[in-house]
Amino acid sequence: MSDSPSTPPFISLTDVTKTWASGSTVLDRVLLTVAKGDFISLIGPSGCGKSTLLKLLSGLSPLTSGRITLDGMAPDAAREIMSFIFQDATLLPWRTVLGNVELGLELERKTTREQRRAKCADLLKLVGLADVASHYPRQLSGGMKMRVSIARALATRPKILLMDEPFGALDEMTRDFLNEEVLRLRENDRFTTFFVTHSVAEAVFLSTRIIVLRAKPGRIEREIPVPFPFPRTASLRSAPEYLALVGEVSAALRAVKALA
Amino acid sequence: MKKLLRSAGWPLGVLLAVLALWQGACVAFKIPGYILPAPPAVWAAVIERHESLINAFRITALEAAGGYAMSIMVGVIIAFFFAQSPVIRRSFFPYTILLQTVPIVAVAPLILMWFGSGLRSVMLVAFIICLFPIIANTTQGLITVPKNLVDLFTMSNASRAQVLLKLRFPHAVPNLFVGLRISAGISVIGAITGEFFASSNAVGQGGLGYSITYANSQLQTDYLFALVLTASALGFLFFFIVIFFEWLFLHQWHEAAMKPEAE
Ligand SMILES: Nc1ncnc2c1ncn2[C@@H]1O[C@H](COP(=O)(O)OP(=O)(O)OP(=O)(O)O)[C@@H](O)[C@H]1O
Ligand SMILES: [Mg+2]
């Protein structure tokens, strides 16, 4: 948002439309620009196309019409600078925690084994998982699995992070804890984030902007800026202005749901 | 270990009961030894003919293991090929089912006729009979990788080879072991069937299959039983070797491979 009109936005979506083979249009002419370092939360009723939008951004699914550019690149090419975090942690069960975190770097084949090991061991320390580095995923709790998944996504130092309801399956305490962790990691890396969630509180806590989508067809109904400065801490959750904004976003979400 | 002994207790009890019934029937109905030898007679045959039993065991084990090993290599390669596209699978999979449905006793004599009756032909029979479970199970594992994991690899711009070797194959290993278990037992059946049709002079002194036909023709029923016992032991041995490797490769990460909890 701070971009001057002459520099192109970091990420831009122009008339992004997605129609399935069945003929149903899930996203209709979505228009959005995102500045570097933004943390964008996408909320909206189930089936409005939030996951689909992330799939389009990542190039995992092709657009029907419109244009997406990410740091000047088309989605396919921008994968180099992007990581995707899925709702289930999608860890490889036959690899240890360390082995999972190494995956992205290993597939890129730009680093030696020793470099990867060292880098990922450091990263595990950063997310507090150093002592389970040699464990297998089945030995971890849901929250720990998700932290491994986040560490794996960050290992390649992405400029853009796509997260699809990463904490949806976790209990509230774990979720709050991981929210704070995400903010902490963001202070280090300054990645630009698209974050899909059903939790208004989580969206307000994390975001710089909240995008409220409506369904059938999926469109942006409202954009709500979140003005609280960073670094944010857990104490924000009891601040009156935070609670007021949660109330406002909840009302917007209810209004959108009523449309459908 | 204690648990293992305790779980072995029940099947051992069953074995003792069957042996007692068998012995009882032989005595009660005065069944002649050439029709049904009593357990002590079978045991005596095992002791007396142990040298030829061990020899036959060795020959058949070699044939079965050879065919089995070949089926693993070829089966996994074919499964890799099948994993490449649904079109390939649809085109070729029906023919692999032939491997399963054509009776091996009909194919074995043909193979021996074409390739001569030697060790290699018998291996080939074992190979054919082992191949299908390996192909079918491995293919199943290769193609049932969760979509999200494939997407994860796509996001890293993984090559086809990387997806195959770092994702699909490790995912298919538990399935491969299902195939390996099945094929372990039937490799012995394949080798014995092959030997039925191979003449003795070509297969050394003759493996278990050849010896079984010989014992049968001579009405040496106690020896025949000893041979059948040896064949079962061979099947068990293969099976337990596979179970050991399955445990070795899977116990750390695979849920099903962990020891089931006590009931
Ligand atoms: N591969 C596909 N083919 C056809 N239709 C699809 C496909 N994937 C999703 N859809 C449909 O597109 C619509 C949007 O799906 P999407 O998963 O993007 O919703 P969502 O906003 O993420 O919902 P939720 O909050 O429940 O996750 C749904 O109606 C869904 O049925
Ligand atoms: Mg979704």
CSV table of N, CA, C and O in Angstrom, one decimal, chain A residues 142-187:
chain,number,residue,atom,x,y,z
A,142,GLY,N,0.0,-32.8,17.1
A,142,GLY,CA,-0.4,-32.1,16.0
A,142,GLY,C,0.2,-30.7,15.9
A,142,GLY,O,0.7,-30.3,14.8
A,143,GLY,N,0.4,-30.1,17.0
A,143,GLY,CA,1.0,-28.7,17.1
A,143,GLY,C,2.5,-28.8,16.6
A,143,GLY,O,3.0,-28.0,15.9
A,144,MET,N,3.2,-29.9,17.1
A,144,MET,CA,4.6,-30.0,16.7
A,144,MET,C,4.7,-30.3,15.3
A,144,MET,O,5.6,-29.8,14.6
A,145,LYS,N,3.8,-31.1,14.7
A,145,LYS,CA,3.9,-31.4,13.3
A,145,LYS,C,3.8,-30.2,12.5
A,145,LYS,O,4.5,-30.0,11.5
A,146,MET,N,2.8,-29.3,12.9
A,146,MET,CA,2.6,-28.1,12.2
A,146,MET,C,3.9,-27.2,12.3
A,146,MET,O,4.2,-26.5,11.3
A,147,ARG,N,4.5,-27.2,13.4
A,147,ARG,CA,5.8,-26.4,13.5
A,147,ARG,C,6.9,-26.9,12.6
A,147,ARG,O,7.6,-26.2,12.0
A,148,VAL,N,6.9,-28.3,12.5
A,148,VAL,CA,7.9,-28.8,11.5
A,148,VAL,C,7.5,-28.4,10.1
A,148,VAL,O,8.4,-28.0,9.3
A,149,SER,N,6.2,-28.4,9.8
A,149,SER,CA,5.8,-28.0,8.5
A,149,SER,C,6.1,-26.5,8.2
A,149,SER,O,6.6,-26.2,7.1
A,150,ILE,N,6.0,-25.7,9.2
A,150,ILE,CA,6.4,-24.3,9.1
A,150,ILE,C,7.9,-24.1,8.9
A,150,ILE,O,8.4,-23.4,8.0
A,151,ALA,N,8.6,-24.9,9.7
A,151,ALA,CA,10.1,-24.9,9.5
A,151,ALA,C,10.5,-25.3,8.1
A,151,ALA,O,11.4,-24.7,7.5
A,152,ARG,N,9.9,-26.3,7.6
A,152,ARG,CA,10.2,-26.8,6.3
A,152,ARG,C,9.9,-25.8,5.3
A,152,ARG,O,10.7,-25.5,4.3
A,153,ALA,N,8.8,-25.1,5.4
A,153,ALA,CA,8.4,-24.0,4.5
A,153,ALA,C,9.4,-22.9,4.5
A,153,ALA,O,9.7,-22.3,3.5
A,154,LEU,N,9.9,-22.6,5.7
A,154,LEU,CA,10.8,-21.4,5.8
A,154,LEU,C,12.3,-21.7,5.4
A,154,LEU,O,13.1,-20.8,5.2
A,155,ALA,N,12.6,-23.0,5.4
A,155,ALA,CA,14.0,-23.4,5.1
A,155,ALA,C,14.5,-22.9,3.8
A,155,ALA,O,15.7,-22.6,3.7
A,156,THR,N,13.6,-22.7,2.8
A,156,THR,CA,14.1,-22.2,1.5
A,156,THR,C,14.1,-20.7,1.5
A,156,THR,O,14.2,-20.1,0.4
A,157,ARG,N,13.8,-20.1,2.6
A,157,ARG,CA,13.8,-18.6,2.7
A,157,ARG,C,12.8,-18.0,1.7
A,157,ARG,O,13.2,-17.2,0.8
A,158,PRO,N,11.6,-18.4,1.7
A,158,PRO,CA,10.6,-17.9,0.7
A,158,PRO,C,10.3,-16.4,0.9
A,158,PRO,O,10.4,-15.9,2.0
A,159,LYS,N,10.0,-15.7,-0.2
A,159,LYS,CA,9.6,-14.3,0.0
A,159,LYS,C,8.1,-14.3,0.2
A,159,LYS,O,7.5,-13.3,0.6
A,160,ILE,N,7.4,-15.4,-0.3
A,160,ILE,CA,6.0,-15.4,-0.2
A,160,ILE,C,5.6,-16.8,0.5
A,160,ILE,O,6.1,-17.8,0.1
A,161,LEU,N,4.7,-16.6,1.4
A,161,LEU,CA,4.2,-17.8,2.1
A,161,LEU,C,2.7,-17.9,2.0
A,161,LEU,O,2.0,-17.0,2.2
A,162,LEU,N,2.3,-19.1,1.5
A,162,LEU,CA,0.8,-19.4,1.4
A,162,LEU,C,0.4,-20.4,2.5
A,162,LEU,O,1.0,-21.4,2.6
A,163,MET,N,-0.6,-20.0,3.3
A,163,MET,CA,-1.0,-20.9,4.3
A,163,MET,C,-2.5,-21.2,4.3
A,163,MET,O,-3.3,-20.2,4.3
A,164,ASP,N,-2.9,-22.4,4.1
A,164,ASP,CA,-4.3,-22.8,4.0
A,164,ASP,C,-4.8,-23.4,5.3
A,164,ASP,O,-4.6,-24.6,5.6
A,165,GLU,N,-5.4,-22.6,6.1
A,165,GLU,CA,-5.9,-23.1,7.5
A,165,GLU,C,-4.9,-23.9,8.2
A,165,GLU,O,-5.3,-25.0,8.6
A,166,PRO,N,-3.7,-23.4,8.4
A,166,PRO,CA,-2.7,-24.2,9.0
A,166,PRO,C,-3.0,-24.7,10.4
A,166,PRO,O,-2.5,-25.7,10.8
A,167,PHE,N,-3.8,-23.9,11.1
A,167,PHE,CA,-4.0,-24.2,12.5
A,167,PHE,C,-5.4,-24.6,12.8
A,167,PHE,O,-5.8,-24.7,14.0
A,168,GLY,N,-6.1,-24.9,11.7
A,168,GLY,CA,-7.6,-25.3,11.9
A,168,GLY,C,-7.8,-26.5,12.7
A,168,GLY,O,-8.9,-26.5,13.4
A,169,ALA,N,-6.9,-27.4,12.7
A,169,ALA,CA,-7.2,-28.7,13.4
A,169,ALA,C,-6.6,-28.7,14.9
A,169,ALA,O,-6.7,-29.7,15.6
A,170,LEU,N,-6.1,-27.5,15.3
A,170,LEU,CA,-5.4,-27.5,16.6
A,170,LEU,C,-6.3,-26.9,17.7
A,170,LEU,O,-7.2,-26.1,17.4
A,171,ASP,N,-6.0,-27.2,18.9
A,171,ASP,CA,-6.7,-26.6,20.0
A,171,ASP,C,-6.3,-25.2,20.2
A,171,ASP,O,-5.3,-24.7,19.6
A,172,GLU,N,-7.1,-24.4,20.9
A,172,GLU,CA,-7.0,-23.0,21.0
A,172,GLU,C,-5.6,-22.5,21.5
A,172,GLU,O,-5.0,-21.6,21.0
A,173,MET,N,-5.2,-23.2,22.6
A,173,MET,CA,-3.9,-22.8,23.2
A,173,MET,C,-2.8,-23.0,22.2
A,173,MET,O,-1.9,-22.1,22.1
A,174,THR,N,-2.7,-24.1,21.6
A,174,THR,CA,-1.7,-24.4,20.7
A,174,THR,C,-1.7,-23.4,19.5
A,174,THR,O,-0.7,-22.9,19.0
A,175,ARG,N,-3.0,-23.1,19.1
A,175,ARG,CA,-3.1,-22.2,18.0
A,175,ARG,C,-2.6,-20.8,18.4
A,175,ARG,O,-1.8,-20.2,17.6
A,176,ASP,N,-3.0,-20.3,19.5
A,176,ASP,CA,-2.5,-19.0,20.0
A,176,ASP,C,-0.9,-19.0,20.0
A,176,ASP,O,-0.3,-18.0,19.6
A,177,PHE,N,-0.4,-20.0,20.6
A,177,PHE,CA,1.1,-20.2,20.7
A,177,PHE,C,1.7,-20.1,19.3
A,177,PHE,O,2.7,-19.4,19.1
A,178,LEU,N,1.1,-20.8,18.4
A,178,LEU,CA,1.7,-20.9,17.0
A,178,LEU,C,1.5,-19.5,16.3
A,178,LEU,O,2.4,-19.1,15.5
A,179,ASN,N,0.4,-18.8,16.6
A,179,ASN,CA,0.2,-17.5,16.0
A,179,ASN,C,1.4,-16.6,16.4
A,179,ASN,O,1.9,-15.9,15.6
A,180,GLU,N,1.7,-16.6,17.7
A,180,GLU,CA,2.8,-15.8,18.2
A,180,GLU,C,4.1,-16.2,17.5
A,180,GLU,O,4.9,-15.3,17.2
A,181,GLU,N,4.3,-17.5,17.3
A,181,GLU,CA,5.5,-18.0,16.7
A,181,GLU,C,5.6,-17.5,15.3
A,181,GLU,O,6.7,-17.1,14.8
A,182,VAL,N,4.5,-17.5,14.5
A,182,VAL,CA,4.5,-17.0,13.2
A,182,VAL,C,4.9,-15.6,13.1
A,182,VAL,O,5.7,-15.2,12.3
A,183,LEU,N,4.4,-14.8,14.0
A,183,LEU,CA,4.7,-13.4,14.1
A,183,LEU,C,6.2,-13.2,14.4
A,183,LEU,O,6.9,-12.4,13.8
A,184,ARG,N,6.7,-14.0,15.3
A,184,ARG,CA,8.1,-13.9,15.6
A,184,ARG,C,9.0,-14.3,14.4
A,184,ARG,O,10.0,-13.6,14.1
A,185,LEU,N,8.6,-15.3,13.7
A,185,LEU,CA,9.4,-15.8,12.5
A,185,LEU,C,9.3,-14.7,11.4
A,185,LEU,O,10.3,-14.5,10.7
A,186,ARG,N,8.2,-14.0,11.4
A,186,ARG,CA,8.0,-13.0,10.4
A,186,ARG,C,8.9,-11.8,10.6
A,186,ARG,O,9.4,-11.2,9.7
A,187,GLU,N,9.2,-11.5,11.9
A,187,GLU,CA,10.1,-10.4,12.3
A,187,GLU,C,11.5,-10.7,11.7
A,187,GLU,O,12.2,-9.8,11.2
